[in-house]
Amino acid sequence: MSKILVTGGTGFIGSHTVAELIEAGHTVVIIDNLSNSEEHVLKGIEQITGKRPIFYKADCANANDLSRIFGEHPDIEAVIHFAAFKAVKESIDKPLGYYQNNLLSIITLLQVMQKTKVNRLVFSSSCTIYGEKAPLPLSETLPMTPTTSPYGRTKQMCEEIIADYVAANNQFYSISLRYFNPIGAHPSGKIGELPLGTPNNLIPYITQTAAGVREELKVFGNDYQTPDGTALRDYIDVVDLSKAHVKAVDRLVNGNSSTQLEAYNLGAGKGISVKEIIETFEKVNAVKIKWSFAPRRQGDLPSIFADASKAKRELNWEAKTVLGESLRNAWHWEQKYRKLNK
Ligand code: WQD
């Protein structure tokens, strides 16, 4: 098996991916600046896998730190790059911080990978790269079109930067994984989503409302052209998502890529409404959520869901976890994290 460097490896998707990598027999080195995660996540990974990953508190935009870390691990075979700011609304309020962090990180990482001749990269991308006007279901064959936030634009630019680097370097192979809506938590309850501050995303807001941390969930918009008037999204379980990263890194390390530059949608392939999420959460967890309708949120689209067939065909990967199980795991994690009835 291989040594894999994971940037942002103490984050929500990063930590779950590190656990899956270790379970698959890989050795993992994590780089994370802990700007949006906490170091105790390492303990959770160790409790799940029996192994504590090598950890460096460092920033991917710091070339000296990155060079030192790569120098200490000349046997790194591939990198999975999660480290980035990722809140859509925050990116609208703080665009410069998003461009500086997200773009400088990928550029610095590629420069150090070039210097150390590490030529395999899995990039954490997003369905937001397809933009506002893309026809549904979203397919990898679609071009990028203007998107609604600086966050989405940084993901588009990162994919372009990687594509240009691949074009200039015939030894370099990359896979971009375009996430839809990641939800849930590890079934063990040892790791999960840790939104610091007020959650932007729906599921942590629901679990915090159920835990009494938030007073009431606001449902943004009930007048969309959808079956129940609330917006549709493609919710994908975080453990399923993490397994796709293992498939992708194995594809690169084993030399099975069909071209130097590949991209895959990671979604379940169907749109679920906000109201369906609330109803399912209440049903599987036997809790009631206080909620009410509010106006639409700036930048929200009525409906987003994936054509997930390419990942099935080429990575032999598909979403397997049913929605109710993801929502049960999310609530279990919230209770453990808040030390409510465990
Ligand atoms: C989901 C739905 C809201 C909060 C996210 C990430 C984005 C990308 C895709 C990775 C929407 C509604 C939400 C609330 C609500 N992932 N909602 N009340 O906006 O689809 O985007 O997934 O790159 O980065 O941000 O996810 O969870 O914010 O919203 O009614 O308090 O829930 O309007 O319809 P979104 P979300």
mmCIF file of N, CA and C and ligand atoms in Angstrom, residues 86 88 125-128 151 179-182 200-202 205 217-220 231 233 235 274 297 300, ligand 1:
data_model
loop_
_atom_site.group_PDB
_atom_site.id
_atom_site.type_symbol
_atom_site.label_atom_id
_atom_site.label_comp_id
_atom_site.label_asym_id
_atom_site.label_seq_id
_atom_site.Cartn_x
_atom_site.Cartn_y
_atom_site.Cartn_z
ATOM 1 N N LYS A 86 -14.713 26.942 2.579
ATOM 2 C CA LYS A 86 -15.773 26.320 1.760
ATOM 3 C C LYS A 86 -17.189 26.799 2.063
ATOM 4 N N VAL A 88 -20.181 29.119 1.208
ATOM 5 C CA VAL A 88 -20.616 29.955 0.080
ATOM 6 C C VAL A 88 -20.896 31.398 0.532
ATOM 7 N N SER A 125 -13.223 18.969 -5.279
ATOM 8 C CA SER A 125 -13.938 20.003 -6.017
ATOM 9 C C SER A 125 -15.422 19.986 -5.643
ATOM 10 N N SER A 126 -16.233 20.628 -6.462
ATOM 11 C CA SER A 126 -17.621 20.849 -6.047
ATOM 12 C C SER A 126 -18.538 20.925 -7.251
ATOM 13 N N CYS A 127 -19.791 20.531 -7.038
ATOM 14 C CA CYS A 127 -20.797 20.633 -8.102
ATOM 15 C C CYS A 127 -21.069 22.098 -8.447
ATOM 16 N N THR A 128 -20.611 23.010 -7.577
ATOM 17 C CA THR A 128 -20.851 24.433 -7.873
ATOM 18 C C THR A 128 -20.082 24.881 -9.117
ATOM 19 N N TYR A 151 -16.571 31.400 -3.698
ATOM 20 C CA TYR A 151 -16.189 30.017 -3.338
ATOM 21 C C TYR A 151 -16.232 29.143 -4.591
ATOM 22 N N TYR A 179 -18.173 17.216 -5.406
ATOM 23 C CA TYR A 179 -19.145 16.789 -4.391
ATOM 24 C C TYR A 179 -20.483 17.483 -4.592
ATOM 25 N N PHE A 180 -21.530 16.770 -4.262
ATOM 26 C CA PHE A 180 -22.836 17.403 -4.152
ATOM 27 C C PHE A 180 -23.010 17.787 -2.685
ATOM 28 N N ASN A 181 -24.033 17.336 -1.989
ATOM 29 C CA ASN A 181 -24.190 17.805 -0.600
ATOM 30 C C ASN A 181 -23.770 16.749 0.416
ATOM 31 N N PRO A 182 -22.556 16.855 0.942
ATOM 32 C CA PRO A 182 -22.070 15.850 1.903
ATOM 33 C C PRO A 182 -22.836 15.947 3.221
ATOM 34 N N ASN A 200 -23.799 27.037 8.189
ATOM 35 C CA ASN A 200 -24.452 27.487 6.947
ATOM 36 C C ASN A 200 -25.318 26.361 6.386
ATOM 37 N N ASN A 201 -24.822 25.115 6.588
ATOM 38 C CA ASN A 201 -25.458 23.985 5.910
ATOM 39 C C ASN A 201 -26.661 23.444 6.672
ATOM 40 N N LEU A 202 -27.546 22.826 5.918
ATOM 41 C CA LEU A 202 -28.835 22.380 6.446
ATOM 42 C C LEU A 202 -28.720 21.347 7.562
ATOM 43 N N TYR A 205 -27.461 22.423 10.951
ATOM 44 C CA TYR A 205 -28.428 23.344 11.553
ATOM 45 C C TYR A 205 -29.602 22.548 12.144
ATOM 46 N N LEU A 217 -35.205 26.165 13.072
ATOM 47 C CA LEU A 217 -34.654 26.089 11.710
ATOM 48 C C LEU A 217 -35.501 26.979 10.798
ATOM 49 N N LYS A 218 -34.833 27.795 9.980
ATOM 50 C CA LYS A 218 -35.549 28.554 8.957
ATOM 51 C C LYS A 218 -35.385 27.815 7.638
ATOM 52 N N VAL A 219 -36.514 27.549 6.976
ATOM 53 C CA VAL A 219 -36.459 26.885 5.666
ATOM 54 C C VAL A 219 -36.494 27.978 4.602
ATOM 55 N N PHE A 220 -35.403 28.090 3.838
ATOM 56 C CA PHE A 220 -35.251 29.228 2.922
ATOM 57 C C PHE A 220 -36.044 29.006 1.633
ATOM 58 N N ALA A 231 -36.473 23.628 -1.938
ATOM 59 C CA ALA A 231 -35.401 23.345 -2.901
ATOM 60 C C ALA A 231 -34.897 21.896 -2.822
ATOM 61 N N ARG A 233 -31.854 19.078 -3.376
ATOM 62 C CA ARG A 233 -30.405 18.897 -3.400
ATOM 63 C C ARG A 233 -30.093 17.407 -3.438
ATOM 64 N N TYR A 235 -28.091 14.767 -1.712
ATOM 65 C CA TYR A 235 -27.370 14.545 -0.452
ATOM 66 C C TYR A 235 -26.590 13.244 -0.526
ATOM 67 N N VAL A 274 -35.948 20.015 1.021
ATOM 68 C CA VAL A 274 -35.666 20.382 2.416
ATOM 69 C C VAL A 274 -36.728 19.772 3.330
ATOM 70 N N ARG A 297 -32.776 32.162 0.164
ATOM 71 C CA ARG A 297 -31.423 32.618 0.513
ATOM 72 C C ARG A 297 -30.687 33.040 -0.772
ATOM 73 N N ASP A 300 -29.020 30.714 -3.747
ATOM 74 C CA ASP A 300 -29.557 29.345 -3.790
ATOM 75 C C ASP A 300 -30.198 29.058 -5.147
HETATM 76 C C1 WQD B 1 -29.120 22.895 1.327
HETATM 77 C C2 WQD B 1 -30.572 23.316 1.195
HETATM 78 C C3 WQD B 1 -30.893 25.677 1.437
HETATM 79 C C4 WQD B 1 -29.755 25.903 5.656
HETATM 80 C C5 WQD B 1 -23.578 23.101 -0.144
HETATM 81 C C6 WQD B 1 -22.239 23.677 0.062
HETATM 82 C C7 WQD B 1 -21.531 23.850 -1.249
HETATM 83 C C8 WQD B 1 -21.550 22.561 -2.047
HETATM 84 C C9 WQD B 1 -22.960 22.019 -2.169
HETATM 85 C C10 WQD B 1 -19.418 21.483 -1.666
HETATM 86 C C11 WQD B 1 -30.729 24.602 0.387
HETATM 87 C C12 WQD B 1 -31.588 24.902 2.566
HETATM 88 C C13 WQD B 1 -30.016 25.431 4.380
HETATM 89 C C14 WQD B 1 -30.816 26.391 6.450
HETATM 90 C C15 WQD B 1 -32.345 25.917 4.671
HETATM 91 N N1 WQD B 1 -20.739 21.569 -1.463
HETATM 92 N N2 WQD B 1 -31.296 25.430 3.907
HETATM 93 N N3 WQD B 1 -32.092 26.371 5.933
HETATM 94 O O1 WQD B 1 -26.370 25.525 -0.380
HETATM 95 O O2 WQD B 1 -26.749 23.239 -1.410
HETATM 96 O O3 WQD B 1 -24.428 24.019 -0.807
HETATM 97 O O4 WQD B 1 -23.488 21.894 -0.850
HETATM 98 O O5 WQD B 1 -18.751 22.148 -2.343
HETATM 99 O O6 WQD B 1 -20.226 24.218 -0.933
HETATM 100 O O7 WQD B 1 -22.405 24.919 0.675
HETATM 101 O O8 WQD B 1 -26.101 23.404 0.977
HETATM 102 O O9 WQD B 1 -26.784 22.757 3.243
HETATM 103 O O10 WQD B 1 -26.448 25.230 2.742
HETATM 104 O O11 WQD B 1 -28.402 24.036 1.779
HETATM 105 O O12 WQD B 1 -33.521 25.927 4.218
HETATM 106 O O13 WQD B 1 -30.650 26.845 7.628
HETATM 107 O O14 WQD B 1 -31.088 23.592 2.494
HETATM 108 O O15 WQD B 1 -31.695 26.772 1.005
HETATM 109 O O16 WQD B 1 -31.922 24.515 -0.358
HETATM 110 P P1 WQD B 1 -26.007 24.103 -0.466
HETATM 111 P P2 WQD B 1 -26.888 23.888 2.280
#
